[in-house]
Tab-separated table of C-alpha atoms in Angstrom:
chain	number	residue	atom	x	y	z
A	1336	MET	CA	5.669	-14.404	-10.580
A	1337	THR	CA	8.928	-14.531	-12.488
A	1338	GLN	CA	11.433	-11.704	-12.319
A	1339	PRO	CA	10.773	-10.507	-15.913
A	1340	ASP	CA	7.044	-10.399	-15.193
A	1341	HIS	CA	7.715	-8.416	-12.040
A	1342	LYS	CA	9.849	-5.898	-13.941
A	1343	SER	CA	7.246	-5.617	-16.676
A	1344	SER	CA	4.470	-5.006	-14.148
A	1345	LEU	CA	6.537	-2.416	-12.299
A	1346	LEU	CA	7.313	-0.601	-15.543
A	1347	ALA	CA	3.629	-0.632	-16.464
A	1348	ILE	CA	2.605	0.755	-13.061
A	1349	VAL	CA	5.188	3.563	-13.172
A	1350	THR	CA	4.211	4.449	-16.729
A	1351	ILE	CA	0.503	4.537	-15.927
A	1352	LEU	CA	1.135	6.694	-12.854
A	1353	LEU	CA	3.089	9.134	-15.033
A	1354	CYS	CA	0.240	9.178	-17.518
A	1355	ALA	CA	-2.322	9.726	-14.740
A	1356	GLY	CA	-0.176	12.513	-13.314
A	1357	LEU	CA	-0.250	14.443	-16.582
A	1358	LEU	CA	-3.997	13.888	-16.956
A	1359	PHE	CA	-4.864	15.019	-13.437
A	1360	ALA	CA	-2.527	18.013	-13.614
A	1361	GLY	CA	-4.225	19.196	-16.789
A	1362	ASN	CA	-7.716	18.504	-15.499
A	1363	GLY	CA	-6.927	20.108	-12.133
A	1364	LEU	CA	-5.849	23.289	-13.890
A	1365	PHE	CA	-8.955	23.241	-16.066
A	1366	GLN	CA	-11.320	22.673	-13.106
A	1367	THR	CA	-10.091	25.906	-11.565
A	1368	LEU	CA	-9.582	27.862	-14.781
A	1369	LEU	CA	-12.993	27.391	-16.402
A	1370	PRO	CA	-15.194	28.763	-13.568
A	1371	ILE	CA	-12.843	31.741	-13.162
A	1372	ARG	CA	-12.929	32.484	-16.879
A	1373	ALA	CA	-16.698	31.988	-17.002
A	1374	GLY	CA	-17.107	34.520	-14.195
A	1375	GLN	CA	-14.907	36.982	-16.085
A	1376	GLU	CA	-17.138	36.508	-19.129
A	1377	GLY	CA	-20.162	37.527	-17.063
A	1378	TYR	CA	-21.727	34.087	-16.642
A	1379	THR	CA	-24.027	33.751	-13.642
A	1380	ALA	CA	-23.653	31.038	-11.005
A	1381	ALA	CA	-26.653	29.279	-12.584
A	1382	MET	CA	-24.938	29.180	-15.983
A	1383	ILE	CA	-21.703	27.857	-14.481
A	1384	GLY	CA	-23.702	25.321	-12.493
A	1385	ILE	CA	-25.362	24.084	-15.684
A	1386	MET	CA	-21.932	23.608	-17.266
A	1387	GLY	CA	-20.910	21.568	-14.233
A	1388	THR	CA	-24.050	19.482	-14.619
A	1389	ALA	CA	-23.200	18.980	-18.296
A	1390	TYR	CA	-19.732	17.714	-17.388
A	1391	PHE	CA	-20.920	15.163	-14.848
A	1392	GLY	CA	-23.748	14.100	-17.147
A	1393	GLY	CA	-21.126	13.391	-19.809
A	1394	PHE	CA	-19.032	11.558	-17.234
A	1395	THR	CA	-21.986	9.267	-16.488
A	1396	ILE	CA	-22.480	8.571	-20.193
A	1397	GLY	CA	-18.786	7.767	-20.523
A	1398	CYS	CA	-19.024	5.145	-17.785
A	1399	PHE	CA	-21.593	3.306	-19.902
A	1400	ILE	CA	-20.013	3.581	-23.345
A	1401	GLY	CA	-16.349	3.202	-22.334
A	1402	PRO	CA	-16.309	-0.596	-22.031
A	1403	LYS	CA	-17.966	-0.997	-25.427
A	1404	LEU	CA	-15.322	1.209	-27.066
A	1405	ILE	CA	-12.500	-0.636	-25.342
A	1406	SER	CA	-13.907	-4.015	-26.350
A	1407	ALA	CA	-14.176	-2.844	-29.951
A	1408	VAL	CA	-10.720	-1.346	-30.544
A	1409	GLY	CA	-8.587	-1.951	-27.445
A	1410	HIS	CA	-7.147	0.097	-24.595
A	1411	VAL	CA	-4.343	1.874	-26.457
A	1412	ARG	CA	-6.456	3.043	-29.412
A	1413	VAL	CA	-9.275	4.227	-27.160
A	1414	PHE	CA	-6.858	6.117	-24.946
A	1415	ALA	CA	-5.079	7.762	-27.881
A	1416	GLY	CA	-8.299	8.662	-29.691
A	1417	LEU	CA	-10.165	10.016	-26.660
A	1418	THR	CA	-7.135	11.936	-25.398
A	1419	ALA	CA	-6.802	13.603	-28.804
A	1420	LEU	CA	-10.518	14.473	-28.747
A	1421	LEU	CA	-10.210	15.832	-25.206
A	1422	THR	CA	-7.220	17.955	-26.241
A	1423	ALA	CA	-9.215	19.420	-29.140
A	1424	THR	CA	-12.141	20.078	-26.796
A	1425	PHE	CA	-10.023	22.093	-24.367
A	1426	LEU	CA	-8.502	24.056	-27.234
A	1427	ALA	CA	-11.990	24.940	-28.512
A	1428	PHE	CA	-13.094	26.760	-25.336
A	1429	PRO	CA	-11.343	30.114	-25.984
A	1430	LEU	CA	-12.284	30.078	-29.689
A	1431	TYR	CA	-15.974	30.834	-29.142
A	1432	VAL	CA	-17.336	32.141	-25.851
A	1433	ASP	CA	-20.941	30.994	-25.563
A	1434	VAL	CA	-22.636	29.221	-22.658
A	1435	TRP	CA	-24.349	26.616	-24.865
A	1436	PHE	CA	-21.194	25.934	-26.831
A	1437	TRP	CA	-19.221	25.581	-23.627
A	1438	GLY	CA	-21.932	23.361	-22.172
A	1439	GLY	CA	-21.688	21.055	-25.191
A	1440	LEU	CA	-17.911	20.936	-24.840
A	1441	ARG	CA	-18.310	20.032	-21.167
A	1442	ILE	CA	-20.485	17.052	-22.090
A	1443	VAL	CA	-17.856	15.858	-24.566
A	1444	SER	CA	-15.029	16.390	-22.070
A	1445	GLY	CA	-16.948	14.495	-19.386
A	1446	ILE	CA	-17.406	11.510	-21.701
A	1447	CYS	CA	-13.743	11.563	-22.701
A	1448	ILE	CA	-12.406	11.826	-19.161
A	1449	ALA	CA	-14.603	8.991	-17.885
A	1450	VAL	CA	-13.471	6.660	-20.675
A	1451	ILE	CA	-9.812	7.648	-20.249
A	1452	TYR	CA	-10.045	6.928	-16.527
A	1453	ILE	CA	-11.486	3.490	-17.275
A	1454	VAL	CA	-8.527	2.759	-19.556
A	1455	VAL	CA	-5.895	4.022	-17.113
A	1456	GLU	CA	-7.350	2.475	-13.985
A	1457	SER	CA	-8.256	-0.891	-15.486
A	1458	TRP	CA	-4.708	-1.075	-16.873
A	1459	LEU	CA	-3.331	-0.182	-13.438
A	1460	ASN	CA	-5.574	-2.794	-11.835
A	1461	ASP	CA	-4.427	-5.421	-14.347
A	1462	ALA	CA	-0.740	-4.622	-13.787
A	1463	SER	CA	-1.139	-5.049	-10.033
A	1464	SER	CA	-1.364	-8.288	-8.064
A	1465	ASN	CA	-3.544	-9.195	-5.110
A	1466	ALA	CA	-0.497	-8.736	-2.894
A	1467	ASN	CA	0.197	-5.119	-3.888
A	1468	ARG	CA	-3.080	-3.794	-5.322
A	1469	GLY	CA	-4.050	-1.876	-2.189
A	1470	ARG	CA	-0.656	-0.170	-1.980
A	1471	VAL	CA	-0.659	0.628	-5.701
A	1472	LEU	CA	-4.124	2.175	-5.472
A	1473	SER	CA	-3.091	4.216	-2.443
A	1474	ILE	CA	-0.025	5.537	-4.302
A	1475	TYR	CA	-2.259	6.314	-7.284
A	1476	ILE	CA	-4.632	8.381	-5.121
A	1477	ILE	CA	-1.755	10.250	-3.467
A	1478	VAL	CA	-0.077	10.986	-6.813
A	1479	THR	CA	-3.282	12.185	-8.449
A	1480	ASN	CA	-4.157	14.425	-5.501
A	1481	ILE	CA	-0.691	15.998	-5.481
A	1482	VAL	CA	-0.645	16.701	-9.220
A	1483	THR	CA	-4.226	18.017	-9.039
A	1484	MET	CA	-3.022	20.579	-6.491
A	1485	ILE	CA	-0.089	21.454	-8.737
A	1486	GLY	CA	-2.456	21.848	-11.683
A	1487	GLN	CA	-4.706	24.158	-9.693
A	1488	LEU	CA	-1.751	26.322	-8.704
A	1489	LEU	CA	-0.706	26.596	-12.375
A	1490	VAL	CA	-3.663	28.933	-12.877
A	1491	ASN	CA	-1.315	31.653	-11.582
A	1492	ALA	CA	1.063	31.125	-14.498
A	1493	SER	CA	-0.797	33.389	-16.933
A	1494	ASP	CA	-3.748	35.717	-17.365
A	1495	THR	CA	-6.992	33.733	-17.045
A	1496	ALA	CA	-8.647	36.063	-19.552
A	1497	GLY	CA	-6.325	34.884	-22.323
A	1498	SER	CA	-5.922	31.562	-24.095
A	1499	THR	CA	-2.487	30.575	-22.754
A	1500	LEU	CA	-3.756	28.489	-19.850
A	1501	PHE	CA	-6.114	26.581	-22.142
A	1502	LEU	CA	-3.060	25.771	-24.243
A	1503	VAL	CA	-1.208	24.555	-21.134
A	1504	VAL	CA	-4.149	22.266	-20.282
A	1505	ALA	CA	-4.160	20.875	-23.816
A	1506	ILE	CA	-0.383	20.300	-23.756
A	1507	LEU	CA	-0.544	18.382	-20.458
A	1508	ILE	CA	-3.433	16.211	-21.654
A	1509	CYS	CA	-1.796	15.562	-25.017
A	1510	LEU	CA	1.515	14.571	-23.394
A	1511	ALA	CA	-0.333	11.869	-21.470
A	1512	ILE	CA	-0.637	9.937	-24.753
A	1513	VAL	CA	3.124	9.435	-24.939
A	1514	PRO	CA	3.884	7.152	-21.958
A	1515	ILE	CA	0.874	4.863	-22.282
A	1516	SER	CA	1.332	4.509	-26.047
A	1517	LEU	CA	4.950	3.425	-25.593
A	1518	THR	CA	4.422	1.032	-22.676
A	1519	PRO	CA	6.054	-2.293	-23.703
A	1520	THR	CA	3.451	-4.459	-21.941
A	1521	PRO	CA	0.499	-6.491	-23.198
A	1522	ALA	CA	-2.910	-4.837	-23.171
A	1523	PRO	CA	-5.014	-5.543	-20.083
A	1524	THR	CA	-7.554	-8.337	-19.948
A	1525	PRO	CA	-11.144	-7.442	-20.930
A	1526	ILE	CA	-13.048	-5.328	-18.408
A	1527	PRO	CA	-15.955	-7.068	-16.669
A	1528	SER	CA	-19.201	-5.145	-16.886
A	1529	ALA	CA	-21.431	-4.619	-13.889
A	1530	ARG	CA	-25.170	-5.133	-14.060
A	1531	LEU	CA	-26.981	-2.420	-12.194
A	1532	ASP	CA	-29.743	-2.971	-9.675
A	1533	LEU	CA	-29.907	0.083	-7.447
A	1534	ARG	CA	-32.819	-1.226	-5.392
A	1535	LYS	CA	-30.881	-4.382	-4.575
A	1536	LEU	CA	-27.822	-2.300	-3.708
A	1537	TYR	CA	-29.889	-0.081	-1.417
A	1538	ALA	CA	-31.215	-3.174	0.342
A	1539	ILE	CA	-27.632	-4.364	0.876
A	1540	SER	CA	-26.119	-1.027	1.935
A	1541	PRO	CA	-28.489	1.957	2.353
A	1542	VAL	CA	-25.775	4.241	3.725
A	1543	GLY	CA	-23.365	3.170	0.976
A	1544	ILE	CA	-25.554	4.166	-1.946
A	1545	VAL	CA	-27.178	7.211	-0.298
A	1546	GLY	CA	-23.752	8.361	0.826
A	1547	CYS	CA	-22.295	8.088	-2.680
A	1548	PHE	CA	-25.258	10.043	-4.080
A	1549	ALA	CA	-24.909	12.766	-1.439
A	1550	SER	CA	-21.122	12.869	-1.871
A	1551	GLY	CA	-21.647	13.302	-5.605
A	1552	MET	CA	-24.019	16.232	-5.048
A	1553	ALA	CA	-21.589	17.928	-2.658
A	1554	GLU	CA	-18.419	17.345	-4.701
A	1555	GLY	CA	-20.072	18.111	-8.042
A	1556	ALA	CA	-21.289	21.437	-6.661
A	1557	PHE	CA	-17.989	22.229	-4.990
A	1558	TRP	CA	-15.675	21.528	-7.946
A	1559	SER	CA	-17.978	23.350	-10.362
A	1560	LEU	CA	-18.720	26.417	-8.233
A	1561	GLY	CA	-15.914	26.670	-5.664
A	1562	PRO	CA	-13.937	29.181	-7.771
A	1563	VAL	CA	-17.167	31.147	-8.340
A	1564	PHE	CA	-17.571	31.443	-4.566
A	1565	ALA	CA	-13.991	32.713	-4.297
A	1566	GLN	CA	-14.529	35.251	-7.079
A	1567	GLY	CA	-17.611	36.523	-5.286
A	1568	ARG	CA	-15.402	37.179	-2.260
A	1569	ASP	CA	-13.089	39.291	-4.450
A	1570	MET	CA	-10.203	36.848	-4.192
A	1571	MET	CA	-7.374	37.211	-6.677
A	1572	THR	CA	-6.520	34.340	-8.995
A	1573	SER	CA	-3.581	33.292	-6.832
A	1574	GLU	CA	-5.825	33.206	-3.759
A	1575	ILE	CA	-8.444	31.123	-5.575
A	1576	ALA	CA	-5.797	28.601	-6.608
A	1577	LEU	CA	-4.495	28.338	-3.044
A	1578	LEU	CA	-8.009	27.916	-1.677
A	1579	MET	CA	-8.863	25.076	-4.060
A	1580	ALA	CA	-5.509	23.386	-3.457
A	1581	ALA	CA	-6.089	23.618	0.299
A	1582	PHE	CA	-9.272	21.550	-0.015
A	1583	VAL	CA	-7.421	18.829	-1.934
A	1584	LEU	CA	-4.565	18.884	0.583
A	1585	GLY	CA	-6.989	18.315	3.433
A	1586	GLY	CA	-8.629	15.408	1.648
A	1587	THR	CA	-5.238	13.842	0.966
A	1588	LEU	CA	-4.042	14.136	4.569
A	1589	SER	CA	-7.193	12.697	6.145
A	1590	GLN	CA	-7.784	9.614	3.962
A	1591	TRP	CA	-5.587	7.288	5.985
A	1592	PRO	CA	-6.494	8.464	9.526
A	1593	LEU	CA	-10.225	8.343	8.827
A	1594	GLY	CA	-9.834	5.037	6.999
A	1595	TRP	CA	-7.921	3.557	9.939
A	1596	LEU	CA	-10.599	4.766	12.348
A	1597	SER	CA	-13.394	3.338	10.188
A	1598	ASP	CA	-11.618	-0.035	10.240
A	1599	LYS	CA	-11.797	-0.021	14.040
A	1600	ILE	CA	-15.393	1.126	14.599
A	1601	ASP	CA	-18.643	1.062	12.651
A	1602	ARG	CA	-18.035	3.077	9.475
A	1603	ARG	CA	-21.458	4.694	9.794
A	1604	ILE	CA	-20.268	6.467	12.948
A	1605	VAL	CA	-17.358	7.954	10.996
A	1606	ILE	CA	-19.571	8.836	8.006
A	1607	GLY	CA	-22.098	10.552	10.272
A	1608	ALA	CA	-19.408	12.422	12.201
A	1609	VAL	CA	-17.488	13.752	9.193
A	1610	SER	CA	-20.722	14.655	7.372
A	1611	CYS	CA	-21.940	16.755	10.297
A	1612	GLY	CA	-18.445	18.172	10.822
A	1613	THR	CA	-18.355	19.255	7.180
A	1614	VAL	CA	-21.482	21.323	7.789
A	1615	LEU	CA	-19.747	23.376	10.473
A	1616	SER	CA	-16.492	23.888	8.560
A	1617	GLY	CA	-18.338	24.751	5.343
A	1618	LEU	CA	-20.634	27.296	6.963
A	1619	ALA	CA	-17.612	28.871	8.663
A	1620	ILE	CA	-16.039	29.374	5.230
A	1621	GLY	CA	-19.247	30.393	3.464
A	1622	PHE	CA	-20.203	33.037	5.997
A	1623	ASP	CA	-16.786	34.552	6.754
A	1624	VAL	CA	-16.391	33.305	10.315
A	1625	ALA	CA	-12.608	33.317	9.900
A	1626	ALA	CA	-10.458	36.177	8.688
A	1627	SER	CA	-9.231	36.065	5.105
A	1628	GLY	CA	-5.819	34.639	4.365
A	1629	VAL	CA	-4.250	31.861	6.436
A	1630	PRO	CA	-7.277	31.297	8.746
A	1631	THR	CA	-9.550	30.718	5.747
A	1632	LEU	CA	-7.002	28.399	4.129
A	1633	LEU	CA	-6.791	26.366	7.333
A	1634	LEU	CA	-10.573	26.092	7.364
A	1635	ALA	CA	-10.415	24.943	3.739
A	1636	VAL	CA	-7.921	22.211	4.688
A	1637	LEU	CA	-10.272	21.089	7.468
A	1638	HIS	CA	-13.301	21.168	5.174
A	1639	GLY	CA	-11.529	19.104	2.505
A	1640	ALA	CA	-10.293	16.689	5.163
A	1641	LEU	CA	-13.888	16.025	6.194
A	1642	MET	CA	-15.722	16.182	2.853
A	1643	ILE	CA	-13.449	14.454	0.338
A	1644	PRO	CA	-13.017	11.085	2.155
A	1645	ILE	CA	-16.807	10.584	2.501
A	1646	TYR	CA	-16.967	8.842	-0.869
A	1647	ALA	CA	-14.208	6.357	0.010
A	1648	LEU	CA	-15.823	5.680	3.395
A	1649	CYS	CA	-19.155	4.923	1.718
A	1650	ILE	CA	-17.476	2.646	-0.837
A	1651	SER	CA	-15.770	0.701	1.950
A	1652	HIS	CA	-18.973	0.501	3.989
A	1653	ALA	CA	-20.895	-0.926	1.037
A	1654	ASN	CA	-18.159	-3.457	0.258
A	1655	ASP	CA	-18.291	-4.668	3.870
A	1656	ALA	CA	-21.726	-6.114	3.118
A	1657	VAL	CA	-21.129	-7.861	-0.221
A	1658	PRO	CA	-19.172	-10.991	-1.174
A	1659	ASN	CA	-16.128	-10.642	-3.431
A	1660	ALA	CA	-18.080	-11.960	-6.417
A	1661	GLN	CA	-20.453	-8.975	-6.250
A	1662	MET	CA	-17.921	-6.204	-5.668
A	1663	VAL	CA	-17.717	-5.231	-9.354
A	1664	GLU	CA	-21.493	-4.966	-9.554
A	1665	THR	CA	-21.580	-3.021	-6.292
A	1666	SER	CA	-18.893	-0.574	-7.422
A	1667	GLY	CA	-20.735	-0.028	-10.700
A	1668	GLY	CA	-23.889	0.923	-8.824
A	1669	LEU	CA	-22.009	3.223	-6.457
A	1670	ILE	CA	-20.311	5.182	-9.238
A	1671	LEU	CA	-23.699	5.558	-10.926
A	1672	ALA	CA	-25.151	6.936	-7.679
A	1673	PHE	CA	-22.202	9.333	-7.356
A	1674	SER	CA	-22.487	10.443	-10.993
A	1675	ILE	CA	-26.229	11.100	-10.715
A	1676	GLY	CA	-25.617	13.165	-7.586
A	1677	ALA	CA	-22.751	15.057	-9.221
A	1678	THR	CA	-24.953	15.809	-12.227
A	1679	ILE	CA	-27.692	17.284	-10.030
A	1680	GLY	CA	-25.430	19.083	-7.556
A	1681	PRO	CA	-24.007	22.008	-9.582
A	1682	ALA	CA	-27.341	23.157	-10.983
A	1683	ALA	CA	-29.074	22.781	-7.606
A	1684	ALA	CA	-26.313	24.612	-5.725
A	1685	SER	CA	-26.422	27.523	-8.167
A	1686	PHE	CA	-29.917	28.407	-6.931
A	1687	PHE	CA	-28.552	28.731	-3.401
A	1688	MET	CA	-25.972	31.178	-4.792
A	1689	SER	CA	-28.397	33.399	-6.718
A	1690	GLY	CA	-28.633	37.070	-5.833
A	1691	SER	CA	-24.922	37.428	-5.048
A	1692	ARG	CA	-25.181	34.929	-2.200
A	1693	GLU	CA	-21.957	33.109	-3.021
A	1694	GLY	CA	-21.841	31.593	0.467
A	1695	GLY	CA	-24.967	29.657	-0.477
A	1696	LEU	CA	-22.657	27.057	-2.058
A	1697	PHE	CA	-21.577	25.893	1.383
A	1698	LEU	CA	-25.130	26.160	2.674
A	1699	PHE	CA	-26.192	23.711	-0.061
A	1700	ILE	CA	-23.296	21.356	0.704
A	1701	GLY	CA	-24.132	21.636	4.397
A	1702	VAL	CA	-27.792	20.713	3.877
A	1703	VAL	CA	-26.889	17.703	1.717
A	1704	LEU	CA	-24.237	16.340	4.078
A	1705	PHE	CA	-26.243	17.088	7.219
A	1706	LEU	CA	-29.050	14.930	5.822
A	1707	LEU	CA	-26.485	12.222	5.048
A	1708	GLY	CA	-25.149	12.414	8.599
A	1709	ILE	CA	-28.652	12.092	10.063
A	1710	PHE	CA	-29.388	9.164	7.749
A	1711	ALA	CA	-26.172	7.381	8.763
A	1712	ILE	CA	-27.032	7.812	12.448
A	1713	TYR	CA	-30.581	6.577	11.803
A	1714	ARG	CA	-29.326	3.460	10.014
A	1715	LEU	CA	-26.870	2.846	12.824
A	1716	ALA	CA	-29.768	2.882	15.292
A	1717	VAL	CA	-32.065	0.541	13.343
A	1718	ASP	CA	-29.493	-1.851	11.845
A	1719	THR	CA	-26.708	-3.292	13.976
A	1720	ARG	CA	-25.755	-6.197	11.717
A	1721	LYS	CA	-22.332	-4.810	10.799
A	1722	ARG	CA	-19.441	-6.139	12.849
A	1723	VAL	CA	-15.791	-5.060	12.762
A	1724	LYS	CA	-14.682	-8.611	12.029
A	1725	ASP	CA	-16.778	-8.658	8.844
A	1726	LYS	CA	-15.059	-5.630	7.327
A	1727	VAL	CA	-12.835	-5.303	4.313
A	1728	HIS	CA	-9.808	-3.068	4.823
A	1729	PHE	CA	-10.333	0.595	3.942
A	1730	THR	CA	-8.624	1.681	0.722
A	1731	PRO	CA	-8.339	5.366	-0.235
A	1732	SER	CA	-10.304	6.113	-3.384
A	1733	SER	CA	-11.636	8.997	-5.406
A	1734	ALA	CA	-14.691	9.333	-7.562
A	1735	ALA	CA	-12.538	8.786	-10.610
A	1736	SER	CA	-11.134	5.526	-9.331
A	1737	ALA	CA	-14.522	3.859	-9.338
A	1738	THR	CA	-14.669	4.044	-13.129
A	1739	VAL	CA	-12.475	0.973	-13.226
A	1740	PHE	CA	-15.799	-0.822	-12.774
A	1741	PRO	CA	-17.758	0.022	-15.953
A	1742	LEU	CA	-21.521	0.179	-16.001
A	1743	ASP	CA	-23.942	-2.020	-17.878
A	1744	ASP	CA	-27.568	-0.927	-18.166
A	1745	GLN	CA	-28.849	-4.469	-18.494
A	1746	HIS	CA	-30.764	-5.774	-15.462
């Protein structure tokens, strides 16, 4: 690569990371703000769970339609148009408080965010080389996790019952248009689509696809209803923000250690261990085993450290079993499995929380991940084909990062 090309790629990567930082900061604030505000408006856990289901359903739709939009008008126009629509969507929430209206807005926001992620991450992937792609992706995950925590803490900046914080979300999202629109680099190459065959993917990696589905159920429920749990425990807004940020911090700190360990031993052992460990940490939080304050925050860090990396571990485990030529197809199937799980999770978890049983959120997550842990152990017992020497190297990833592999419903 020539020196000008290197400088151009570096500029593109830095610009995209700045753009992603603004997006994740705004979305992190909104993820915490909306459930708090919905609780203040008298919405039940079931209603908030349905809104979470609407969001992840929209996210799944966006994974399908994003590549078609990008092919039609290009990365920059899609990003600018969808970011503007997302900004308008966030501004519309405080204008009319109604569960069905908010549910419709959540579908639209889910579609927009999925497509925007495809644009950002495919551009980041295109600007990287084989030599630095793993490091770039790792930096991307670290940056997005940090700014998500910052966004969650911004919920303390103003009264959640007003419209100011919705305006802050909209400003952050809108500002993300600026760096990517002014990037002096060519548009990325066309995105390859992935044909989906979930039965074939299950045959290749049962733990990979079941794990992504279970991770989707757990994370979809947690991000949609975590603040509702905290409200039910009479936590103040500042305490809710710290609690949610603690989960993200734990997930950020544990990605590399767990990834390193899964490179050394069978990943299914790690998946089974962290899944079962998540059950214990979650139930300890859900049923007030620890005192409020610092002990609960430390438990939240531990819970996030165990729960959040499960998705990346399952992605890596599945990729161990497929040739490079099929990795795009595999990743497309895994994000579909995650999205389906995340769509089901919030509504299902809300039933566990009915009757003022806010701790039922962690009971639901515990049941889902305990079953995953048992399944991973079962597969380890009946299938010993995996060998350490056959593995790809673990790369930290989030559910968003899989949208770089768009979905195609043709079989």
